[in-house]
PDB file of C-alpha atoms in Angstrom:
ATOM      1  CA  UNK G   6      49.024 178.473  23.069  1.00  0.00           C
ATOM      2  CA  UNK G   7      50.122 175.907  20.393  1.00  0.00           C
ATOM      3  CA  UNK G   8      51.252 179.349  17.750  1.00  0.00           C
ATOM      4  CA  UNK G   9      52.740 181.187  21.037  1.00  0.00           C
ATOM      5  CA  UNK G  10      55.031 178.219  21.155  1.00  0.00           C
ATOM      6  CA  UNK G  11      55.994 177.443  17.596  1.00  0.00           C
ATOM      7  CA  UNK G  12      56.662 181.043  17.525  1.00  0.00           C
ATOM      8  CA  UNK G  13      59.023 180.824  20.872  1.00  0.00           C
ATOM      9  CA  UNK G  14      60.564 177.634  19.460  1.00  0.00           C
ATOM     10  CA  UNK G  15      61.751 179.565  16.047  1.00  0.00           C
ATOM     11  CA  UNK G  16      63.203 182.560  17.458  1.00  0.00           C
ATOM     12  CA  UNK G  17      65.438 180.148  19.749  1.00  0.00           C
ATOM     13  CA  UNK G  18      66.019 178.084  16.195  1.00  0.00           C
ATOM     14  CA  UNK G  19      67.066 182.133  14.515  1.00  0.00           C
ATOM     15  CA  UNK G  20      69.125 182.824  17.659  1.00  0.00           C
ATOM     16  CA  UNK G  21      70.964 179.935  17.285  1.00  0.00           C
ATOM     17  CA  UNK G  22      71.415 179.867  13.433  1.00  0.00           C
ATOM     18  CA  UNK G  23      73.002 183.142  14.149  1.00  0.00           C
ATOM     19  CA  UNK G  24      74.991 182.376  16.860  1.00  0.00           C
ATOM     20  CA  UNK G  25      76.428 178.903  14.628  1.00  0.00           C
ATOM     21  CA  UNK G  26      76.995 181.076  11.013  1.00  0.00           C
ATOM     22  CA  UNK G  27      78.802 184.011  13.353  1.00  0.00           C
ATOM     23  CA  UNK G  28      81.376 181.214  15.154  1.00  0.00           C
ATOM     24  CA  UNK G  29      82.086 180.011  11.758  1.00  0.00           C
ATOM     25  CA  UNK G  30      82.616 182.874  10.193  1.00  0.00           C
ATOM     26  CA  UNK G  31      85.049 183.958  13.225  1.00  0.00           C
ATOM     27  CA  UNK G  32      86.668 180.257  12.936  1.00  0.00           C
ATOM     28  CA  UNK G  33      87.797 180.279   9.360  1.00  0.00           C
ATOM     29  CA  UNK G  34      88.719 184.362   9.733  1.00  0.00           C
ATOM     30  CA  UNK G  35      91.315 183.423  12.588  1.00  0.00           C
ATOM     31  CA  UNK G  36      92.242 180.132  10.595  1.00  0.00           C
ATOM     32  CA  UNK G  37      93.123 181.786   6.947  1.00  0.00           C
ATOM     33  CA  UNK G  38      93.805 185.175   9.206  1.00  0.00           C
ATOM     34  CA  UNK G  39      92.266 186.998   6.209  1.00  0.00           C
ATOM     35  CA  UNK G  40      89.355 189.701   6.784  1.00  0.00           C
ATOM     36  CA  UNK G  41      86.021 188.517   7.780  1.00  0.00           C
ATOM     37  CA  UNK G  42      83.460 187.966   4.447  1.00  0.00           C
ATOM     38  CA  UNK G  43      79.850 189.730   5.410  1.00  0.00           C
ATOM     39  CA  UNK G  44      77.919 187.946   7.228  1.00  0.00           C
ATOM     40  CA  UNK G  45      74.312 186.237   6.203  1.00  0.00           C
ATOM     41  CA  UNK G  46      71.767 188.650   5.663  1.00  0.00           C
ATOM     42  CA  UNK G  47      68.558 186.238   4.747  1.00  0.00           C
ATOM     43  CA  UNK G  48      67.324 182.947   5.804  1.00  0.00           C
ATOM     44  CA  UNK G  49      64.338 181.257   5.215  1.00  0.00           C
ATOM     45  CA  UNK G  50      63.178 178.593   7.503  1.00  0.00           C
ATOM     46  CA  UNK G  51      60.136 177.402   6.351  1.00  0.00           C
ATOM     47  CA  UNK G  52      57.852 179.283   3.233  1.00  0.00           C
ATOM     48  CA  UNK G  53      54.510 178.711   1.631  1.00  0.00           C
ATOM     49  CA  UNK G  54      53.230 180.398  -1.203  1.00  0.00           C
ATOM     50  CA  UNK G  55      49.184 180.485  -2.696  1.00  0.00           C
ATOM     51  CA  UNK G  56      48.053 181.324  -6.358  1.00  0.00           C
ATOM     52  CA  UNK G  57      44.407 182.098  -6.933  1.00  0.00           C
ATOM     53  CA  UNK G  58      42.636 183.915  -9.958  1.00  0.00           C
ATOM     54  CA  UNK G  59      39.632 184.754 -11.952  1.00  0.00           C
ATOM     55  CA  UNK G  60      39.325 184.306 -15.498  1.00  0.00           C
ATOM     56  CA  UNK G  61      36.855 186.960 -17.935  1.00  0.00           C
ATOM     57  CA  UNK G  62      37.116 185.724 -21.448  1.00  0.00           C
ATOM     58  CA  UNK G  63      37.625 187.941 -24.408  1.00  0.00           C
ATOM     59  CA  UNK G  64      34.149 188.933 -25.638  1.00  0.00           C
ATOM     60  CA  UNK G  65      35.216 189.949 -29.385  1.00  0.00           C
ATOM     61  CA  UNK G  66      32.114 190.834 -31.647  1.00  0.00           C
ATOM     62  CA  UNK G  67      31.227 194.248 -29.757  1.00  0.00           C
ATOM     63  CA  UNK G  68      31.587 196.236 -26.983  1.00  0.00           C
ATOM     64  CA  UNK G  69      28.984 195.970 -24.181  1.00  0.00           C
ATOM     65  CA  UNK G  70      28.611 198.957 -22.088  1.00  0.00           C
ATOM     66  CA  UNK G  71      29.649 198.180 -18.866  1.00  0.00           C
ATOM     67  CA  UNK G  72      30.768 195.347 -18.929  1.00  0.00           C
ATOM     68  CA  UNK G  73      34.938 194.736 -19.420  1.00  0.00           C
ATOM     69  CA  UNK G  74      35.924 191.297 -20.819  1.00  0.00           C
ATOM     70  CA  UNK G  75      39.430 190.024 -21.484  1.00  0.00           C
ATOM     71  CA  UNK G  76      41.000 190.069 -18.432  1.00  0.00           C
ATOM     72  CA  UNK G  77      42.813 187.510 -15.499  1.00  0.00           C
ATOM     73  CA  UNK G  78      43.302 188.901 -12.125  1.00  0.00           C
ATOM     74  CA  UNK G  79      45.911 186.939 -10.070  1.00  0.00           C
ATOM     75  CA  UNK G  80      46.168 187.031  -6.077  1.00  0.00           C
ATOM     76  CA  UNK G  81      49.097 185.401  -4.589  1.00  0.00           C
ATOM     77  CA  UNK G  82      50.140 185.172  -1.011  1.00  0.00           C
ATOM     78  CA  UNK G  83      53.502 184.056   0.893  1.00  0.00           C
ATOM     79  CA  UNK G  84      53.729 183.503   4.317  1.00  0.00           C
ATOM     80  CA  UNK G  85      57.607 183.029   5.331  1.00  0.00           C
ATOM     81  CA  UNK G  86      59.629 182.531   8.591  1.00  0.00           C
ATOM     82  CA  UNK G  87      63.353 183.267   9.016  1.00  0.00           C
ATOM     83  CA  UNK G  88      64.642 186.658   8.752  1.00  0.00           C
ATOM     84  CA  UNK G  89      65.297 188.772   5.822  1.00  0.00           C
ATOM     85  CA  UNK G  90      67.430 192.097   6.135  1.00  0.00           C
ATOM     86  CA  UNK G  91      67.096 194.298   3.430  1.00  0.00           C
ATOM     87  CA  UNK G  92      67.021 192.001   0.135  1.00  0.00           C
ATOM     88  CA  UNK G  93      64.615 192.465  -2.914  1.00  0.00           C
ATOM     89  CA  UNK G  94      62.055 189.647  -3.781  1.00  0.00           C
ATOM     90  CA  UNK G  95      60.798 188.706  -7.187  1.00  0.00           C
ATOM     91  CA  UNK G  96      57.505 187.371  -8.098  1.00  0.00           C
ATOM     92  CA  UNK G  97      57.491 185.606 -11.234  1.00  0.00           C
ATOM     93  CA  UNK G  98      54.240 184.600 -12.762  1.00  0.00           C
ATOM     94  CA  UNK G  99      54.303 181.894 -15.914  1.00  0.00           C
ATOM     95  CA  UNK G 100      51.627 182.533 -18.186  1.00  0.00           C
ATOM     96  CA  UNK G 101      50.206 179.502 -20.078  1.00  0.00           C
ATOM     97  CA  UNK G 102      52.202 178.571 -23.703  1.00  0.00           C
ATOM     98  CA  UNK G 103      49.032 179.558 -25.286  1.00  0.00           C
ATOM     99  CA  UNK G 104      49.672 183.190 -24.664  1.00  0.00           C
ATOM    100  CA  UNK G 105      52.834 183.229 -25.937  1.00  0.00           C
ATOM    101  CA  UNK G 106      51.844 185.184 -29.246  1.00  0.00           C
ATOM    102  CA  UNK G 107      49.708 187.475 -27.344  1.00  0.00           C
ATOM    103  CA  UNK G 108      52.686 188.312 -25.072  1.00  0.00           C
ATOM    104  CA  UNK G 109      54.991 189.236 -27.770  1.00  0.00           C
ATOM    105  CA  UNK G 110      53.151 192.250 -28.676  1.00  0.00           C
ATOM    106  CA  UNK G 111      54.569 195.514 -27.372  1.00  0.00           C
ATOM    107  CA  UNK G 112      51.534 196.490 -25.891  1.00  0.00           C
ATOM    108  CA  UNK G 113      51.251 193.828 -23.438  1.00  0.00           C
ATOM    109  CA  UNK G 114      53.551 195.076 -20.191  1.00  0.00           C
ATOM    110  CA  UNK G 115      51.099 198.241 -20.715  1.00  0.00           C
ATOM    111  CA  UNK G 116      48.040 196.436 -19.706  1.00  0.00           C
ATOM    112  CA  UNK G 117      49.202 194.733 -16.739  1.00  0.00           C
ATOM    113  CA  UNK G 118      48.723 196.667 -13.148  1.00  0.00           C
ATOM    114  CA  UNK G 119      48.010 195.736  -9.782  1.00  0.00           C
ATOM    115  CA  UNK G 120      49.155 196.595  -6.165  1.00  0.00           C
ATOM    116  CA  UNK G 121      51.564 194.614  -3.469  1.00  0.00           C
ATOM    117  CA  UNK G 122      51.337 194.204   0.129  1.00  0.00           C
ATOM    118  CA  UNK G 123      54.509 193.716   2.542  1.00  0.00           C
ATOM    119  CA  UNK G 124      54.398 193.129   6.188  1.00  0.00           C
ATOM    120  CA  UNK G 125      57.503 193.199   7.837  1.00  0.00           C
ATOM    121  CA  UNK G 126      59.342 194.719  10.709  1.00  0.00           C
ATOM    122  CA  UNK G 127      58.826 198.046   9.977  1.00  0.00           C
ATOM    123  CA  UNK G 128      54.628 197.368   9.602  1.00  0.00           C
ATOM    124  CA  UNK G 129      52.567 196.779   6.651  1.00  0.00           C
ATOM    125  CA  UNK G 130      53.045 198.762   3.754  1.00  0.00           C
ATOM    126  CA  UNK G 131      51.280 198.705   0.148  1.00  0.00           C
ATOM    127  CA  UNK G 132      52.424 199.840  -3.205  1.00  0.00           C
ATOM    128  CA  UNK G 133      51.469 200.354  -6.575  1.00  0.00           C
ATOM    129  CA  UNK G 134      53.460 197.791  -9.316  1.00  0.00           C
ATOM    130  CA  UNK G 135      54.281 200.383 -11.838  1.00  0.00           C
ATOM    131  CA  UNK G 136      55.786 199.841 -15.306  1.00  0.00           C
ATOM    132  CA  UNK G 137      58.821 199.563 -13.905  1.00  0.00           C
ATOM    133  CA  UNK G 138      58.866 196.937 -11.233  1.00  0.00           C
ATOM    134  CA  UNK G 139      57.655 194.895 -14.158  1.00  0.00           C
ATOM    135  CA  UNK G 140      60.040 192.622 -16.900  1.00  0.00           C
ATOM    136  CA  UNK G 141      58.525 190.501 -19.532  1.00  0.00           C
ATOM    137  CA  UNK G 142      60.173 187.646 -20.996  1.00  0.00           C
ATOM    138  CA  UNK G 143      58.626 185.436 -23.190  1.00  0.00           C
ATOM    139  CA  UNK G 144      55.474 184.448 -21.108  1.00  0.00           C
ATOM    140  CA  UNK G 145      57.309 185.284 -17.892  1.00  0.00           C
ATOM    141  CA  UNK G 146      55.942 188.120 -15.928  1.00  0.00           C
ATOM    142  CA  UNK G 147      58.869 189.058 -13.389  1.00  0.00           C
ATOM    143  CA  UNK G 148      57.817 191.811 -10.401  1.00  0.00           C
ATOM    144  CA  UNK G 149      60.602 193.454  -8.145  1.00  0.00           C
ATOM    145  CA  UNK G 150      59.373 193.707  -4.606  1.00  0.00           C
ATOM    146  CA  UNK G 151      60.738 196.501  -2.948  1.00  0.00           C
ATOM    147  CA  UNK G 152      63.254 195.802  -0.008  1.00  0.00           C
ATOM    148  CA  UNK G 153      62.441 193.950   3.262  1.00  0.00           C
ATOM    149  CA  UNK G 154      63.172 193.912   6.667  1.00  0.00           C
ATOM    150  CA  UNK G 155      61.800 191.330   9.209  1.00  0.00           C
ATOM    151  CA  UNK G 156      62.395 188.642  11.766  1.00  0.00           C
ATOM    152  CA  UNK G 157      60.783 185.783  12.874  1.00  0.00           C
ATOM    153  CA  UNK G 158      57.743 186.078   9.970  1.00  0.00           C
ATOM    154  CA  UNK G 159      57.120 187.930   6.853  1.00  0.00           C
ATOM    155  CA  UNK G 160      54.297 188.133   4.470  1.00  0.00           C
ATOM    156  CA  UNK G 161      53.710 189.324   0.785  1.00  0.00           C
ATOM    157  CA  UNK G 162      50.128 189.340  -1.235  1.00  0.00           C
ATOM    158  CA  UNK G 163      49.806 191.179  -4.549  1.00  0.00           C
ATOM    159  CA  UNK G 164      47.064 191.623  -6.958  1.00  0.00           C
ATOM    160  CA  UNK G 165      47.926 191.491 -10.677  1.00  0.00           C
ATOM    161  CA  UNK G 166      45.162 192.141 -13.585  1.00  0.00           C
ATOM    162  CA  UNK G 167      46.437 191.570 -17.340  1.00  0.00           C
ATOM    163  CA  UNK G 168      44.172 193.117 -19.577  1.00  0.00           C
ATOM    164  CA  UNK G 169      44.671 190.805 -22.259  1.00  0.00           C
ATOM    165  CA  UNK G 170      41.493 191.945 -24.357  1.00  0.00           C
ATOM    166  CA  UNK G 171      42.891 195.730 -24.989  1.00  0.00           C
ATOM    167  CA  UNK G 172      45.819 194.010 -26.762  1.00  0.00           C
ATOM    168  CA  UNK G 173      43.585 191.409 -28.301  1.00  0.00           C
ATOM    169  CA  UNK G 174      40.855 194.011 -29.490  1.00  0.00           C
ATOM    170  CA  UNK G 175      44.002 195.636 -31.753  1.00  0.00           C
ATOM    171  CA  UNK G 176      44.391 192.538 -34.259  1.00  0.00           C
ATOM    172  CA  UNK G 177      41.511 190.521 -36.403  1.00  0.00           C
ATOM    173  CA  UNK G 178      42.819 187.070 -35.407  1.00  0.00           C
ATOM    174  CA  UNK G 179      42.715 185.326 -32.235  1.00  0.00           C
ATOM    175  CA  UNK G 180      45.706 185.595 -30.371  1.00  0.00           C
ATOM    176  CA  UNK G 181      45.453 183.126 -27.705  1.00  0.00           C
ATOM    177  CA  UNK G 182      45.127 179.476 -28.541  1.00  0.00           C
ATOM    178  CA  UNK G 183      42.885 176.874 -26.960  1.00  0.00           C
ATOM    179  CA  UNK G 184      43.309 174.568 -23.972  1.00  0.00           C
ATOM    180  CA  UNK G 185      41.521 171.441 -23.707  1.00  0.00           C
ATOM    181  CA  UNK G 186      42.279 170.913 -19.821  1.00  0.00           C
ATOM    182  CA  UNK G 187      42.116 174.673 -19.159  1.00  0.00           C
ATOM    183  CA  UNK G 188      44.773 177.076 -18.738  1.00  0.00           C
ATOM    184  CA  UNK G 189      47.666 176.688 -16.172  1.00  0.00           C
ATOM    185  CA  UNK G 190      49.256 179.604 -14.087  1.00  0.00           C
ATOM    186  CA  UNK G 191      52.569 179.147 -12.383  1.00  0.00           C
ATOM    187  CA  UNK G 192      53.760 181.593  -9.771  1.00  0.00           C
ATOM    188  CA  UNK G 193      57.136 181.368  -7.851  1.00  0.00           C
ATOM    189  CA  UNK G 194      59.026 184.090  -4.915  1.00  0.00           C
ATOM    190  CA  UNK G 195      62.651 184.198  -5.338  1.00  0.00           C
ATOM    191  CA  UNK G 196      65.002 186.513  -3.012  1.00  0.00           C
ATOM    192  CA  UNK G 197      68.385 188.322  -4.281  1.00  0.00           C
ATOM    193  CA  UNK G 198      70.332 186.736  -1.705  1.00  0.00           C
ATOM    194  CA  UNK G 199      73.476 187.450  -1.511  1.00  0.00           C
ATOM    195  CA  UNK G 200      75.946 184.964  -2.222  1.00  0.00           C
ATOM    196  CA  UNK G 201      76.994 184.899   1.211  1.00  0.00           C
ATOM    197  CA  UNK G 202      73.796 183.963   2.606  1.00  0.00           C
ATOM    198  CA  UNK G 203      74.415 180.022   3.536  1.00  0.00           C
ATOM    199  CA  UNK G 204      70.883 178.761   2.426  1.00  0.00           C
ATOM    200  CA  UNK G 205      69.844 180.127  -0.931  1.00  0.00           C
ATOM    201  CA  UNK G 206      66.051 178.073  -0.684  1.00  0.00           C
ATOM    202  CA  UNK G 207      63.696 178.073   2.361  1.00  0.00           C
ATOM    203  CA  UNK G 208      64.422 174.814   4.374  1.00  0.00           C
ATOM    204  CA  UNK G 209      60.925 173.676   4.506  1.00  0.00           C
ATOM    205  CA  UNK G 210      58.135 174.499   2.121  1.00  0.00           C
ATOM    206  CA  UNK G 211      58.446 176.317  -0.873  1.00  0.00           C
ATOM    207  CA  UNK G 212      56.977 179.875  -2.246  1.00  0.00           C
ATOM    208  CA  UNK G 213      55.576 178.458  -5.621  1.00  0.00           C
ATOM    209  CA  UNK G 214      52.495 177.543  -6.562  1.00  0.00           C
ATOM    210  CA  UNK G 215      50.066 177.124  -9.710  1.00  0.00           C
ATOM    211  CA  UNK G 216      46.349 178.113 -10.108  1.00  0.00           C
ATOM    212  CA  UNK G 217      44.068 176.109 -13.473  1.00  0.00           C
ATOM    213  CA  UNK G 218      41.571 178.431 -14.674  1.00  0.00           C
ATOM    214  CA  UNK G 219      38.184 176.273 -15.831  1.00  0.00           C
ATOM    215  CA  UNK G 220      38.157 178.040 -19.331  1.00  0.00           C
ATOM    216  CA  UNK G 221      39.239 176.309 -22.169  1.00  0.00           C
ATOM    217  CA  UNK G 222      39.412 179.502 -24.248  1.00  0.00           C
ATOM    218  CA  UNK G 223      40.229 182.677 -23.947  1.00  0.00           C
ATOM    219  CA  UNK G 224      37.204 184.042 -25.888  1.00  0.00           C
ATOM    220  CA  UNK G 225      33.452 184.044 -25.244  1.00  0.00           C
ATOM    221  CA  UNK G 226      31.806 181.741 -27.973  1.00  0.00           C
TER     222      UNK G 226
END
């Protein structure tokens, strides 16, 4: 009962955010008598975002048969209310400083896969994050979301593994410094809104988060 009527209370908020941008729009049309600018595609009311993970270290004196070492797999989840007609998200995850060396190497975008989740409007759909939906900069890891399409609520999960122990394997020295406190992962959702759109951040809440691993190294000792 108590969801059924947050739920009834935002689509009368969305109606009337709609109905208060479209008389605005209308007023300073008749008052400049110039053609109307497009009106807002995206607005989010209230957002919250969730960054989880598992940690293998590197194990670097020999390969053990079935057993894969060297990698971080990242979940994150956003859960968003609002609308959003047709704009691209971006998922940015901020490796720690330590991995900066490691994520210079050309081989590094290569070893990073995983899969997405949207639900929207149209139903829930999943995809593949190929090589290119992916941009590396520095230790930024951005991910282009395909396009979405909902009212009212709208989620997106994805699953990223980084394979950081097939670039590591490739050089004699370690690549990946120490951290006493453990290693700190920062993820964040941004939307290409349009520069129309009259709120460019979600009103309440945010899509960001950060997830510690327990490891102080990246290699088993």
């Amino acid at each position: 009962m108590f969801r059924k009527l947050i739920m009834v209370s935002l689509s009368v908020l969305l109606l009337s955010s709609s109905f208060v941008l479209s008389s605005s729009i209308s007023a300073n049309a008749q008052s400049t008598n110039q053609e109307l600018k497009p009106q807002p595609r995206t607005l989010i009311l209230t957002a919250s975002g969730d960054l989880d993970g598992t940690f293998v270290p590197y194990y670097e004196k020999a390969d053990i048969p079935g057993l894969e070492t060297g990698y971080i797999d990242l979940h994150y989840h956003s859960f968003n209310t609002g609308f959003v007609d047709g704009d691209h998200a971006y998922l940015t995850i901020e490796l720690p400083r330590e991995f900066s060396t490691l994520a210079k190497q050309a081989s590094f975008k290569e070893n990073i896969s995983g899969t997405m989740q949207r639900k929207g409007l149209l139903g829930d759909r999943t995809f593949t994050i190929t090589q290119d939906d992916l941009t590396v900069s520095g230790t930024r890891i951005a991910v282009k979301i395909p396009r979405e399409l909902w009212i009212i609520s709208g989620e997106i999960m994805a699953d990223i593994s980084i394979n950081y122990g097939n670039v590591q394997k490739n050089y004699p020295i370690r690549l990946v410094q120490n951290n006493s406190e453990g290693f700190l992962f920062k993820s964040a959702l941004r939307r290409s809104m349009a520069p129309w759109d009259p709120i460019q951040y979600p009103l309440i809440g945010t899509n960001s988060d950060t997830w510690q691993s327990p490891y102080t190294t990246a290699y088993w000792e």
